[in-house]
Every structure is written in C-alpha cells, then in structure tokens.
JSON list of C-alpha atoms in Angstrom, two decimals:
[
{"chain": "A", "resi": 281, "resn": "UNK", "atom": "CA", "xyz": [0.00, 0.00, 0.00]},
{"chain": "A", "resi": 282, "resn": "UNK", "atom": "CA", "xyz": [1.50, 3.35, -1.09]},
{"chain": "A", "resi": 283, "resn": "UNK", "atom": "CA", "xyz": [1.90, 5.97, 1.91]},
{"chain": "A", "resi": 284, "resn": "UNK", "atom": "CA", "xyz": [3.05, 9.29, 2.61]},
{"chain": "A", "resi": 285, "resn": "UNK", "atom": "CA", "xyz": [3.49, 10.64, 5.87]},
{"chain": "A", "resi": 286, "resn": "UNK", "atom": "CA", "xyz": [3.90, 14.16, 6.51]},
{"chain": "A", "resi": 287, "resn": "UNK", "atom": "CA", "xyz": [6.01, 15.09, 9.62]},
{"chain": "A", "resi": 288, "resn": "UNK", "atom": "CA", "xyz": [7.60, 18.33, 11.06]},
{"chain": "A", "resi": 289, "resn": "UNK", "atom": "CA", "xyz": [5.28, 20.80, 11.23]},
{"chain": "A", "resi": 290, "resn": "UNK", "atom": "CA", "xyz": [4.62, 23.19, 14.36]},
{"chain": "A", "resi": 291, "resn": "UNK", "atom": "CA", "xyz": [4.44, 26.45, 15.87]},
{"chain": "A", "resi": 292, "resn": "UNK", "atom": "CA", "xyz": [7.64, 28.80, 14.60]},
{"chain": "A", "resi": 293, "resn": "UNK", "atom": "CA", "xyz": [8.10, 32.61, 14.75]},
{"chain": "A", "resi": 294, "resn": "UNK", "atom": "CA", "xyz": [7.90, 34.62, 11.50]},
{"chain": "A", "resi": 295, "resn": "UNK", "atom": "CA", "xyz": [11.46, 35.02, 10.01]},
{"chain": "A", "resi": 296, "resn": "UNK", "atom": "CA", "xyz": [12.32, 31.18, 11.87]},
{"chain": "A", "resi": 297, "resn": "UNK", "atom": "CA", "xyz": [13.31, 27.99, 9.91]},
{"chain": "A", "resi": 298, "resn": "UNK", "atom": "CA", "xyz": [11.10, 24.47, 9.41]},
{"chain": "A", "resi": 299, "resn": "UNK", "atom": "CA", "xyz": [12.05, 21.84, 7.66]},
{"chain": "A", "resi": 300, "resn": "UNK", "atom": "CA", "xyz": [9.36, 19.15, 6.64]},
{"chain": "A", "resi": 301, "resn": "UNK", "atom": "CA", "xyz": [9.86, 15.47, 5.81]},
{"chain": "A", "resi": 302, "resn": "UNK", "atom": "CA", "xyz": [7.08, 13.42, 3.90]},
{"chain": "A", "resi": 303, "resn": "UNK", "atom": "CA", "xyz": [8.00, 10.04, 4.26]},
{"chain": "A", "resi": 304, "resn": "UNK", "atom": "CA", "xyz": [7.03, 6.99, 2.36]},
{"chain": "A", "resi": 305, "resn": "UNK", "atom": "CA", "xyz": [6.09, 3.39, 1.90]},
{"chain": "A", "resi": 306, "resn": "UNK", "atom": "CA", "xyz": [4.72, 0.94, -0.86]},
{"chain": "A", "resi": 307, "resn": "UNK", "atom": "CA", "xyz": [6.35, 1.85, -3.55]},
{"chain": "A", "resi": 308, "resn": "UNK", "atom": "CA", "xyz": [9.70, 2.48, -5.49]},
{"chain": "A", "resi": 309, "resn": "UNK", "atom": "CA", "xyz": [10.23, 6.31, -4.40]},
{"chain": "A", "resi": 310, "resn": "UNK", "atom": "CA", "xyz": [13.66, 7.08, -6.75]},
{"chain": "A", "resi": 311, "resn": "UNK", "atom": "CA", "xyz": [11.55, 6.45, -9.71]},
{"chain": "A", "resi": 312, "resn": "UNK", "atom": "CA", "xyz": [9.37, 9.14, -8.78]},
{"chain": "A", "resi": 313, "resn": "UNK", "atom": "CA", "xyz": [8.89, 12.52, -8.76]},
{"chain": "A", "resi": 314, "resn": "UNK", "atom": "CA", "xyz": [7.43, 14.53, -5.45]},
{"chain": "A", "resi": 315, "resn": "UNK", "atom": "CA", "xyz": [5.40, 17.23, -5.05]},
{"chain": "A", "resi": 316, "resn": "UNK", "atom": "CA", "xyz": [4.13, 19.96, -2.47]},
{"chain": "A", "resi": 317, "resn": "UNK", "atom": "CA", "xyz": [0.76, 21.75, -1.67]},
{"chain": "A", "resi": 318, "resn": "UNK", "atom": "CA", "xyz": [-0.24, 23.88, 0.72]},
{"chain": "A", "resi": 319, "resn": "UNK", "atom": "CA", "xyz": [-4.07, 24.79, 2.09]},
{"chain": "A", "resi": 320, "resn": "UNK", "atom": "CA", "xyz": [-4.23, 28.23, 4.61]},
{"chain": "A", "resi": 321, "resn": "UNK", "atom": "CA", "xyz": [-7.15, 28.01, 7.11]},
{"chain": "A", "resi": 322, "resn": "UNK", "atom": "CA", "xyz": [-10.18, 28.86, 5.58]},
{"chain": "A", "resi": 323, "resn": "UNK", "atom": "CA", "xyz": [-8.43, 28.88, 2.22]},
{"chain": "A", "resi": 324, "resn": "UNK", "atom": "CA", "xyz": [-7.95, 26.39, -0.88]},
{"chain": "A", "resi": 325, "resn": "UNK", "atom": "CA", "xyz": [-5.49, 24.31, -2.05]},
{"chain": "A", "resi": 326, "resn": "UNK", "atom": "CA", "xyz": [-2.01, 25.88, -3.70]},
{"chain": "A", "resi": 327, "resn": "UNK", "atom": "CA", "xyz": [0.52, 24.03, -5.28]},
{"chain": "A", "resi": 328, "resn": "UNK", "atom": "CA", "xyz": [3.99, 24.90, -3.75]},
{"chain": "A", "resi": 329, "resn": "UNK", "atom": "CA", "xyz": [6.55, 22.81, -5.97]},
{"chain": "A", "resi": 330, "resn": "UNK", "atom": "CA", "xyz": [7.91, 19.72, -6.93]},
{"chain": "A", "resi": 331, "resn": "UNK", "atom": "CA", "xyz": [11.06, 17.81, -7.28]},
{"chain": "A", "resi": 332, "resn": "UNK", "atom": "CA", "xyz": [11.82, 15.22, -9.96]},
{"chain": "A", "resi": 333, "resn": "UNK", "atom": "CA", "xyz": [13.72, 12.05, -9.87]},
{"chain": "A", "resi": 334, "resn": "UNK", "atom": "CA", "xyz": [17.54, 11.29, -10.28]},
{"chain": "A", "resi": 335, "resn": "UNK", "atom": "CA", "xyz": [16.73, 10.19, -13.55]},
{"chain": "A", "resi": 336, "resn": "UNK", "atom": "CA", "xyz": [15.17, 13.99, -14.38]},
{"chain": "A", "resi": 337, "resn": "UNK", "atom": "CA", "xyz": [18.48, 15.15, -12.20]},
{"chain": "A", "resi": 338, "resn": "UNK", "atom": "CA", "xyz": [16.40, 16.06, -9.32]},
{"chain": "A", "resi": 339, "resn": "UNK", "atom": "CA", "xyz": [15.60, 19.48, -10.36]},
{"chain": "A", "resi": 340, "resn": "UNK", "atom": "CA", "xyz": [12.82, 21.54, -8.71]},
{"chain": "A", "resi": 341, "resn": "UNK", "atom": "CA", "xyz": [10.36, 23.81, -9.00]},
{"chain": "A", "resi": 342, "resn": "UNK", "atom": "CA", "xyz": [8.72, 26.16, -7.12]},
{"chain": "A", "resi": 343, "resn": "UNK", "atom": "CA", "xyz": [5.95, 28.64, -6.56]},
{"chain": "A", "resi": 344, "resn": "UNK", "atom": "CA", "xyz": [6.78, 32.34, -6.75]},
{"chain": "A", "resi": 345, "resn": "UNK", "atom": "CA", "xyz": [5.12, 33.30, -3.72]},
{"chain": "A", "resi": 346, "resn": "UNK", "atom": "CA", "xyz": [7.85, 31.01, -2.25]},
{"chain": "A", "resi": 347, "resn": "UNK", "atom": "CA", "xyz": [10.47, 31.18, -4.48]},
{"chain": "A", "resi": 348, "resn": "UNK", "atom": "CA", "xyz": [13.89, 32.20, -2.60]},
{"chain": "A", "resi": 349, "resn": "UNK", "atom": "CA", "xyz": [12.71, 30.87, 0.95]},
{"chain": "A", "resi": 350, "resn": "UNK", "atom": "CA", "xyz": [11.44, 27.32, 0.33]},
{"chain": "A", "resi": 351, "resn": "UNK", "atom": "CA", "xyz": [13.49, 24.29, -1.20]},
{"chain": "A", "resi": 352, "resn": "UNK", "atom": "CA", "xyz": [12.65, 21.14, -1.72]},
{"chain": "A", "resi": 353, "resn": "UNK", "atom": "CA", "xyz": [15.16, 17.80, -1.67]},
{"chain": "A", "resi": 354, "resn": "UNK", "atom": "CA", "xyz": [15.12, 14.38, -1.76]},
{"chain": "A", "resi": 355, "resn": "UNK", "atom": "CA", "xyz": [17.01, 10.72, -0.07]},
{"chain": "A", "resi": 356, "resn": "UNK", "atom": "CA", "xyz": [15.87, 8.12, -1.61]},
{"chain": "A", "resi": 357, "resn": "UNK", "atom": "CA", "xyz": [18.68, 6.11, 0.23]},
{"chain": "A", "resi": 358, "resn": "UNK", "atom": "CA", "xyz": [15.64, 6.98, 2.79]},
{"chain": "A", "resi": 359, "resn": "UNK", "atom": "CA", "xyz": [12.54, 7.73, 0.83]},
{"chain": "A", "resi": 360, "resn": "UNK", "atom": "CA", "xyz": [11.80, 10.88, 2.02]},
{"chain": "A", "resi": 361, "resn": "UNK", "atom": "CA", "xyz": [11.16, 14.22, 0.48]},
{"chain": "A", "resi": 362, "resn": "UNK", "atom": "CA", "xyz": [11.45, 17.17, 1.99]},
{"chain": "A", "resi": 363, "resn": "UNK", "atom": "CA", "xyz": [10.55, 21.00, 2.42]},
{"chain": "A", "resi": 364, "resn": "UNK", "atom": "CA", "xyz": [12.93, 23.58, 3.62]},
{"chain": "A", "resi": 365, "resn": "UNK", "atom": "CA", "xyz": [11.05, 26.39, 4.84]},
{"chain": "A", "resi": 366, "resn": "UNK", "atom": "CA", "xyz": [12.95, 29.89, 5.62]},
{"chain": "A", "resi": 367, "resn": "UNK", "atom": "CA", "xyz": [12.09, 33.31, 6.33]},
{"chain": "A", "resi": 368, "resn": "UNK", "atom": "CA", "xyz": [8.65, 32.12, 7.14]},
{"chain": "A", "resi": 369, "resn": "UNK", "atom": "CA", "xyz": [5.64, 34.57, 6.97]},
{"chain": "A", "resi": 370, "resn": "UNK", "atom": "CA", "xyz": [2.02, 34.60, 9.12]},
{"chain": "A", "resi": 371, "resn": "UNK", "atom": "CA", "xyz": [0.60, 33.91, 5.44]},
{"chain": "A", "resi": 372, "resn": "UNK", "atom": "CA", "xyz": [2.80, 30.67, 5.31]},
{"chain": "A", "resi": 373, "resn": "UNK", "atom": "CA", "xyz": [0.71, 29.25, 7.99]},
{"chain": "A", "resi": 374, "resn": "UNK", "atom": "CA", "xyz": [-1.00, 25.97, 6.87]},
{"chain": "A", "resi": 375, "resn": "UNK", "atom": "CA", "xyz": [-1.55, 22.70, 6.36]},
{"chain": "A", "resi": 376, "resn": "UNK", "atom": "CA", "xyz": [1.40, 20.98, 4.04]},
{"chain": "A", "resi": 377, "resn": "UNK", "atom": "CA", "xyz": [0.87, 18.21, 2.03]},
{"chain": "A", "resi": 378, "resn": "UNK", "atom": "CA", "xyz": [3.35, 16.03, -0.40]},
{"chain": "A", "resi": 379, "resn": "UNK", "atom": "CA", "xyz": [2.49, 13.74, -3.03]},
{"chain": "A", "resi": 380, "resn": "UNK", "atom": "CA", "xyz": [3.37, 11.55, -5.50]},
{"chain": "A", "resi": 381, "resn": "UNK", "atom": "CA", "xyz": [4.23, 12.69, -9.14]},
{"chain": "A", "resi": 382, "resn": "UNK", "atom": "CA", "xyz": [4.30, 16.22, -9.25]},
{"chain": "A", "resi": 383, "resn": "UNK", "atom": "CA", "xyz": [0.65, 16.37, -11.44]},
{"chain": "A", "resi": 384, "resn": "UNK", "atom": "CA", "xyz": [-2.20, 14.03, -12.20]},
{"chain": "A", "resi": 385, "resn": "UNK", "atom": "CA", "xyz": [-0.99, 13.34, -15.57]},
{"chain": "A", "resi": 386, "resn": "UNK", "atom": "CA", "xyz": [-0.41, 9.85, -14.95]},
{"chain": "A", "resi": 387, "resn": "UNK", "atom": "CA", "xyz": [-3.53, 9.34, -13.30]},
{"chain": "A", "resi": 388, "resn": "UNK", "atom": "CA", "xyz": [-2.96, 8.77, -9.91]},
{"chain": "A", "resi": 389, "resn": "UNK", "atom": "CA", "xyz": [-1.90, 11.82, -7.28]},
{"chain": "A", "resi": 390, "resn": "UNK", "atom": "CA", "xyz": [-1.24, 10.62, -3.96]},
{"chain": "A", "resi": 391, "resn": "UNK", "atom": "CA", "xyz": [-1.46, 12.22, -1.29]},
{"chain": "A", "resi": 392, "resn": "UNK", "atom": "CA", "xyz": [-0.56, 12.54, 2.47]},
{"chain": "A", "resi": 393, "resn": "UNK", "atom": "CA", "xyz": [-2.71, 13.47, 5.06]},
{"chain": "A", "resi": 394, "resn": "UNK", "atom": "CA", "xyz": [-0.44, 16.82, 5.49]},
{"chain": "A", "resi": 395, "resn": "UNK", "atom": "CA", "xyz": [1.27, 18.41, 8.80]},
{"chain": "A", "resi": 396, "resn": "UNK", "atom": "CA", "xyz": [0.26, 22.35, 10.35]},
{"chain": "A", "resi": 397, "resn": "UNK", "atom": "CA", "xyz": [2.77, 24.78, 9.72]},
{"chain": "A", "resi": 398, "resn": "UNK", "atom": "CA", "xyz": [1.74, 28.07, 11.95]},
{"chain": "A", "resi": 399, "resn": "UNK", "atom": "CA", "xyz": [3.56, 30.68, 11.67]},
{"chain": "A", "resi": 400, "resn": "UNK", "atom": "CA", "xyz": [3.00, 33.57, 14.35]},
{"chain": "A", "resi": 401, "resn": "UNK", "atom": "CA", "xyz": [4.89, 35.76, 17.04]},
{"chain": "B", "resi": 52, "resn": "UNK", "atom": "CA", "xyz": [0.28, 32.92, -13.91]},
{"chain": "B", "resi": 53, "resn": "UNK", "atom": "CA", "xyz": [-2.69, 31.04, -15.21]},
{"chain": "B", "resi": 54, "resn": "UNK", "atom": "CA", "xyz": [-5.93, 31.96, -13.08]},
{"chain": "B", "resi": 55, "resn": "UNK", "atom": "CA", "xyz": [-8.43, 29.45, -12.38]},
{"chain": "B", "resi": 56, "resn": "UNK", "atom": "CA", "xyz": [-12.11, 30.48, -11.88]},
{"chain": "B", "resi": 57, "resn": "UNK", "atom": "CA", "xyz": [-14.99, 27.62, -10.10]},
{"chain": "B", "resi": 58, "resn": "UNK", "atom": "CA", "xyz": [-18.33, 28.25, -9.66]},
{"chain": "B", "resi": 59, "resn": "UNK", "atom": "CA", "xyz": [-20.87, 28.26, -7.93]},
{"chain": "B", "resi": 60, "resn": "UNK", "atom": "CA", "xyz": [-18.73, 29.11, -4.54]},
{"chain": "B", "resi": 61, "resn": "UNK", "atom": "CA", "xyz": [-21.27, 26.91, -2.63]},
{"chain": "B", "resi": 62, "resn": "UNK", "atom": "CA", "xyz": [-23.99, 24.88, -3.86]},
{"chain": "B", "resi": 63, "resn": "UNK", "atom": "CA", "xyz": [-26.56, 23.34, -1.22]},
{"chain": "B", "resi": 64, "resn": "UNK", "atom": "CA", "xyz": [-28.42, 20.16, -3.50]},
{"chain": "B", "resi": 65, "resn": "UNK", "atom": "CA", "xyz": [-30.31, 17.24, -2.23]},
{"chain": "B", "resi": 66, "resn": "UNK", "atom": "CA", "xyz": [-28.93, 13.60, -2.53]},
{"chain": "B", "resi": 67, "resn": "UNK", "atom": "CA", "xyz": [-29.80, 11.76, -6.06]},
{"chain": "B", "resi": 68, "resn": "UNK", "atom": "CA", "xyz": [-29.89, 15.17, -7.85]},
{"chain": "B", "resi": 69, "resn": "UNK", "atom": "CA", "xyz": [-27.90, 15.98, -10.94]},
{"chain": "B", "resi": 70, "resn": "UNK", "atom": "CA", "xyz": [-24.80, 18.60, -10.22]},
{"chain": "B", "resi": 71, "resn": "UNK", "atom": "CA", "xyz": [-22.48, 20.13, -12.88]},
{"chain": "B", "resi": 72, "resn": "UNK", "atom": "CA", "xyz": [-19.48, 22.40, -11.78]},
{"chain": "B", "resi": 73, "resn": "UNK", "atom": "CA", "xyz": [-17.67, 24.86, -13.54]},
{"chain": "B", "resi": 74, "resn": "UNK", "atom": "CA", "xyz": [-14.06, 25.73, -13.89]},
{"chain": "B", "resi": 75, "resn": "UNK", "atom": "CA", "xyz": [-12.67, 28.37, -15.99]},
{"chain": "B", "resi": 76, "resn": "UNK", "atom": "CA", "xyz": [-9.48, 29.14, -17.14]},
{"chain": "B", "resi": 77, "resn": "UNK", "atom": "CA", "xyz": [-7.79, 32.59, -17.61]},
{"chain": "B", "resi": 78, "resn": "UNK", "atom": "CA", "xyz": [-5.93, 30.70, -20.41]},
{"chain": "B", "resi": 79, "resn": "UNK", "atom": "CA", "xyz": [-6.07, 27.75, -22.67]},
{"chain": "B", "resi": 80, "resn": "UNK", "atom": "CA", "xyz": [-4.89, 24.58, -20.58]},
{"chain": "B", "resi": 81, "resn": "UNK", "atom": "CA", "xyz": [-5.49, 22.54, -23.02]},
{"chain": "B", "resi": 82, "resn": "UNK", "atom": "CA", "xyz": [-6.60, 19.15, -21.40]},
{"chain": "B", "resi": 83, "resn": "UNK", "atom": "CA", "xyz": [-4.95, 19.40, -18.60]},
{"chain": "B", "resi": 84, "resn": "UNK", "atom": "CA", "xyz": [-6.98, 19.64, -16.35]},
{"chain": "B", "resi": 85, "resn": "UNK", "atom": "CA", "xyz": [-7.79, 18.04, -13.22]},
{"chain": "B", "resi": 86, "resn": "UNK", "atom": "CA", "xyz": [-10.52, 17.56, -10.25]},
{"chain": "B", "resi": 87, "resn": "UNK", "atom": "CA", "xyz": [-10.19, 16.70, -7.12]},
{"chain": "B", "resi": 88, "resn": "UNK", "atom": "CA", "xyz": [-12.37, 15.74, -4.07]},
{"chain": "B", "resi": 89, "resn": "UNK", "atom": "CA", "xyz": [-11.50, 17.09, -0.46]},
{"chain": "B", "resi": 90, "resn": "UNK", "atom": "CA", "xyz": [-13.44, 16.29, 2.88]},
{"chain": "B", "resi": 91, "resn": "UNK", "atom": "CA", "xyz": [-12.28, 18.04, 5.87]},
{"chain": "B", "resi": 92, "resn": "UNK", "atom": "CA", "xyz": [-9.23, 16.02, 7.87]},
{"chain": "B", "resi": 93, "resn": "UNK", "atom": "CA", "xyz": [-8.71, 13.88, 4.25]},
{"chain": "B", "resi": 94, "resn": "UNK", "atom": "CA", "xyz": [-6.08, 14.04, 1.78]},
{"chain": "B", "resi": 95, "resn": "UNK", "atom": "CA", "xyz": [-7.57, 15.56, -1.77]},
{"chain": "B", "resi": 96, "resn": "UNK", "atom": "CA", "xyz": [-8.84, 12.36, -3.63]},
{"chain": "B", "resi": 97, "resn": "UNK", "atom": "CA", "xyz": [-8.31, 12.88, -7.62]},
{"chain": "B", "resi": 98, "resn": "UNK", "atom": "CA", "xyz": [-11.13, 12.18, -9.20]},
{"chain": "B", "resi": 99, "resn": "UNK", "atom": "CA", "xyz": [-10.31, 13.59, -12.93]},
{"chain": "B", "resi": 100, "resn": "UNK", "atom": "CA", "xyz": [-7.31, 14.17, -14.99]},
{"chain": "B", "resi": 101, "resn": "UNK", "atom": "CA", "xyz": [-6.81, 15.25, -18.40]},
{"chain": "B", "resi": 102, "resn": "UNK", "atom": "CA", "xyz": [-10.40, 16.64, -18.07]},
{"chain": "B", "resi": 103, "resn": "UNK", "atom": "CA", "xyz": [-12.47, 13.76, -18.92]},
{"chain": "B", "resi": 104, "resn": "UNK", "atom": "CA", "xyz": [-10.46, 10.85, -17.55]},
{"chain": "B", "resi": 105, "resn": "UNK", "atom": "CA", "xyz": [-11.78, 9.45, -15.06]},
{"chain": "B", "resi": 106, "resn": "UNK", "atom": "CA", "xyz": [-9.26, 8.09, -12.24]},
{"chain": "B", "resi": 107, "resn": "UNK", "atom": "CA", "xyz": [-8.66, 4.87, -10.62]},
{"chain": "B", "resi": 108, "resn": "UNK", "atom": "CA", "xyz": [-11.89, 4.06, -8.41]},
{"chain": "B", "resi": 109, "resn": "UNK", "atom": "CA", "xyz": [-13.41, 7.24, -9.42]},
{"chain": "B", "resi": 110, "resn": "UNK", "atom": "CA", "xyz": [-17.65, 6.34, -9.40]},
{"chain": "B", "resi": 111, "resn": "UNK", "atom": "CA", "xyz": [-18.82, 6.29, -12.90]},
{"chain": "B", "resi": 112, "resn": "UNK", "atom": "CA", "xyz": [-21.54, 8.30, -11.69]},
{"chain": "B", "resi": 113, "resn": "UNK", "atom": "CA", "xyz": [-18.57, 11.59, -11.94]},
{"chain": "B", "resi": 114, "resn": "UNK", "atom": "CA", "xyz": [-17.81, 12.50, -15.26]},
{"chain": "B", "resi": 115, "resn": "UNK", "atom": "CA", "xyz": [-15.69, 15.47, -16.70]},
{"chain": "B", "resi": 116, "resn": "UNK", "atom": "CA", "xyz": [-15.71, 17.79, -19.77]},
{"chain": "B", "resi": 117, "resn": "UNK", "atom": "CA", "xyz": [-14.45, 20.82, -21.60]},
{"chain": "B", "resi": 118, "resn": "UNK", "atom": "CA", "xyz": [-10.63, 21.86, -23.33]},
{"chain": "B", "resi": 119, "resn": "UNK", "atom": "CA", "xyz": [-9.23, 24.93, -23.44]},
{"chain": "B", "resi": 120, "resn": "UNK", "atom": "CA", "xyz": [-10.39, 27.56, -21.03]},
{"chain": "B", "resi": 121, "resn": "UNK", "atom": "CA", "xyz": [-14.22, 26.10, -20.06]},
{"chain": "B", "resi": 122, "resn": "UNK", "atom": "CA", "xyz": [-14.52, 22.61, -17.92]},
{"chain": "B", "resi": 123, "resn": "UNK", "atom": "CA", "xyz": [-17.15, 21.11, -15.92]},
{"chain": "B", "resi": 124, "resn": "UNK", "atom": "CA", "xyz": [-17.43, 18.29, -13.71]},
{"chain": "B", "resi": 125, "resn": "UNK", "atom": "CA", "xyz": [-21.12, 16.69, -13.38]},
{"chain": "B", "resi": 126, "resn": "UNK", "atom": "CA", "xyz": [-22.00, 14.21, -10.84]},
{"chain": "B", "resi": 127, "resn": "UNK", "atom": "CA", "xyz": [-25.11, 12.50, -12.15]},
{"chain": "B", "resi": 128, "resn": "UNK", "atom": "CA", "xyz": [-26.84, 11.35, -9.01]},
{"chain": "B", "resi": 129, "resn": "UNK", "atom": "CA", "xyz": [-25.24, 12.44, -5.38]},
{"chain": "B", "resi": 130, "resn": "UNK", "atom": "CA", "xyz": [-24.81, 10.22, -3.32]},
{"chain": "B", "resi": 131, "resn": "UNK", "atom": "CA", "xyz": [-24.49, 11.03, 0.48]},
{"chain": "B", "resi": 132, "resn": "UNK", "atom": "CA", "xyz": [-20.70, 10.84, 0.19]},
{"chain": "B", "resi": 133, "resn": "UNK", "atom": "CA", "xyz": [-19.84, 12.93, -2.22]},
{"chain": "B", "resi": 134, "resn": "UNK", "atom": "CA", "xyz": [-21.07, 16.24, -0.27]},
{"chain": "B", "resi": 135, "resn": "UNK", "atom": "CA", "xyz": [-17.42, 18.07, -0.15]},
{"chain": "B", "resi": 136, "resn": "UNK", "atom": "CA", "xyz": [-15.34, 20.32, -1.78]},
{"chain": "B", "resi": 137, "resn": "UNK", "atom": "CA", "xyz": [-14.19, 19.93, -5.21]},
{"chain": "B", "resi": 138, "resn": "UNK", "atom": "CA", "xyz": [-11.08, 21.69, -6.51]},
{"chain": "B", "resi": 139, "resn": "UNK", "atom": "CA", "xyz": [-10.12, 21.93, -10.72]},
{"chain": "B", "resi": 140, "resn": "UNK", "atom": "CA", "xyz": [-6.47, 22.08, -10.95]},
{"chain": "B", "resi": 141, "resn": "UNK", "atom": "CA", "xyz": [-4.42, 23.54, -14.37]},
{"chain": "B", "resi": 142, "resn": "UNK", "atom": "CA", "xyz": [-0.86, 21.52, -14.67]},
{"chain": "B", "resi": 143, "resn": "UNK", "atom": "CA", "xyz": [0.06, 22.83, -18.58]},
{"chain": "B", "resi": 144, "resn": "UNK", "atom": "CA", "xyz": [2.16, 25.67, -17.34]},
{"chain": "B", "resi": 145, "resn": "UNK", "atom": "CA", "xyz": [5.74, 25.59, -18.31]},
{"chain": "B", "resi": 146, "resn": "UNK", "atom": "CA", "xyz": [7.88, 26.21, -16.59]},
{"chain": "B", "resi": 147, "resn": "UNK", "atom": "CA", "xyz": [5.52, 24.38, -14.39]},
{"chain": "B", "resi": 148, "resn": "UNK", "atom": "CA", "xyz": [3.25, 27.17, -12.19]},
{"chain": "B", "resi": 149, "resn": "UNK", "atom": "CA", "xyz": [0.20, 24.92, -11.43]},
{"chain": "B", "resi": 150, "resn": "UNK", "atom": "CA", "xyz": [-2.95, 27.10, -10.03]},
{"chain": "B", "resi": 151, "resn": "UNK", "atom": "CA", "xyz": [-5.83, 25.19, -8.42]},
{"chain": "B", "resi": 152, "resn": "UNK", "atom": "CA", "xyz": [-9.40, 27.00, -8.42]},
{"chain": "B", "resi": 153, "resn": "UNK", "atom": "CA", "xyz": [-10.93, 28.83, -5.34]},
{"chain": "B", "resi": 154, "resn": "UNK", "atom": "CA", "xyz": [-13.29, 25.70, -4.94]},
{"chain": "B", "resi": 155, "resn": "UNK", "atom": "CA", "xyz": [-16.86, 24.68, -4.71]},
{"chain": "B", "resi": 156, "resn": "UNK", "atom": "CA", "xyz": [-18.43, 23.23, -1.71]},
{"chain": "B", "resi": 157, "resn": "UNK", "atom": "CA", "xyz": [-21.13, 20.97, -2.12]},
{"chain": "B", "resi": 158, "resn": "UNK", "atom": "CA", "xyz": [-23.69, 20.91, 1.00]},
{"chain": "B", "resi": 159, "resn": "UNK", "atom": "CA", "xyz": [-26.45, 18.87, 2.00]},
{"chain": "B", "resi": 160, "resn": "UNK", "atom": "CA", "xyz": [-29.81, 20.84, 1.29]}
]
C-alpha cells in the first residue's frame, strides 16, 4: 500500500526555519517525482513545488510566492522528500501536504494526510 | 500565472440530484486539467485528470468535460458521500506554475 506521511510541522516565529519530511512506503520512491501543496485556514489548495527524480536530475520547482525561501530535496537512500522552509511569513501558515508525481498526468496523485505549519509571534 | 475560476462558490443540493461544476481558465490549458475531491481532515482524492479521464476508483456516476479555457465536472446522481469540496487544478504551465481553483463546496440541502 502506497503511503506518505507528513512530519515536522509546528508552531515557529515569522522570520524562523522548518524543515518538513514526507515520508514513504509501498512503492519504489527514486523512480518518482514529489510534489508539495499547501491549504491556509479557511483557504484552498495551492501548489507549492515539486522535485523530480535522479533520472530527471532532481531538479525543482517552485511557486513564486515562495520562491527564494522554500526548497525542496530528496534521499531516496531513505525515501523521504522534503521541504525547507525559511524566512517564514504569518501567510505561510498551513496545512502541508506532499504527493506523489508532481501532477495528475499519470492518473494517480497521492497524497498525504499533510502536517500544520503556523507561523506567528 | 494562469488563473483558475470555479463556480458556484457553494452549492446546497439534495442527494440523487444531478450537479455540474464549472471551472474556468484565464488561459487555454489545453486538457490538462484536473478535479479533485476534499473532505475536511482527508487528503484531496483525484477524481479527474486530463479533463475527462476518469481516475482509478473514481464512481462512474462523476464524469468530466471541456478543453481549453471552459470545464465542468457533473455528478449525475449524489450520493451522500460525495457532499465536499471539489477543486479543478491547471498543470500545462511551463515552466511548471500549477494554479488550483478557489473551490466549490457541495452541501447537504
């Protein structure tokens, strides 16, 4: 059974560092590529970024409402993905979620059951 | 960056009705286009990609429509568990800068 597992989230101070791991199971996660969303309270879903597989040379993209604070990475020694949150905001508050694949395309878009970021002083 | 538009906001139907949502795009997205179920405390369930295609375990009773800018998704006949919010979701963009829609949330009437 495929899983992902968010984990890392919590209460930080605006201008602090997070980093968040989504951790998996079930399936083969170097032949993958890994993706991040993001839903504010009250708010809908945004996509954040993604990172692609060694094969794709593990190249990312991101959002430009985080562009030049987040990053995204990858072990697959470990099969985790992760999110490198810094110079967080009060509007990055939210719940984080990874998947697999960075799109639908493929027709399946797994996802985890996400982690709380909040971000206030 | 490619703005997605849903409506209605809300919609409050009755179980075994027929529901169509809209999703509109600020820009041609092609097919690519996706839906996606979420219930509160859930991970989003896709339901739709490439704007017709039903996914894996995806009720027939959902189908999806449209190319280019205009898409709907139409459930024929709700069924209690289907009352949620439903998201459309552009991935054409390159470089990649996917944009979901605001959402609409389907309610019990």
């Amino acid at each position: 059974e495929v899983q992902l597992v968010e984990s890392g989230g919590g209460f930080v101070q605006p201008g602090r560092s997070l980093r968040l791991s989504c951790t998996t199971s079930g399936f083969t996660f170097g032949d993958y590529s890994m993706g991040w969303f993001r839903q504010a309270p009250g708010k809908g879903l945004e996509w954040v970024g993604f990172i692609r597989s060694k094969t794709y040379g593990e190249t990312t993209e991101i959002a430009a409402s985080v562009e030049g604070r987040f990053t995204i990475s990858r072990d697959d020694s470990k099969n985790i993905a992760y999110l490198q949150m810094d110079s967080l905001k009060i509007e990055d508050t939210a719940i984080y979620y990874c998947s697999r694949h960075a799109t639908p395309a493929t027709g399946t878009h797994i996802w985890g059951l996400g982690t709380l970021v909040t971000v206030s002083s | 960056e490619i703005v997605m538009t849903q409506s209605p906001a809300s919609l409050s139907v009755s179980p075994e009705e027929r529901v169509t949502l809209s999703c509109r795009a600020s820009q041609s997205v092609s097919d690519h286009l996706a839906w996606y179920q979420h219930k509160p405390g859930q991970s989003p369930r896709l339901l739709i990609y490439g704007a017709s295609t039903r996914a894996t375990d995806t009720p027939v009773r959902f189908s999806g429509s449209g190319s280019g800018t205009e898409f709907t998704l139409t459930i024929s006949r709700l069924q209690s568990e289907d009352f949620a919010v439903y998201y459309c979701l552009q991935y054409k963009n390159w470089p990649p800068r996917y944009t979901f829609g605001q959402g609409t949330k389907l309610e019990i009437k």
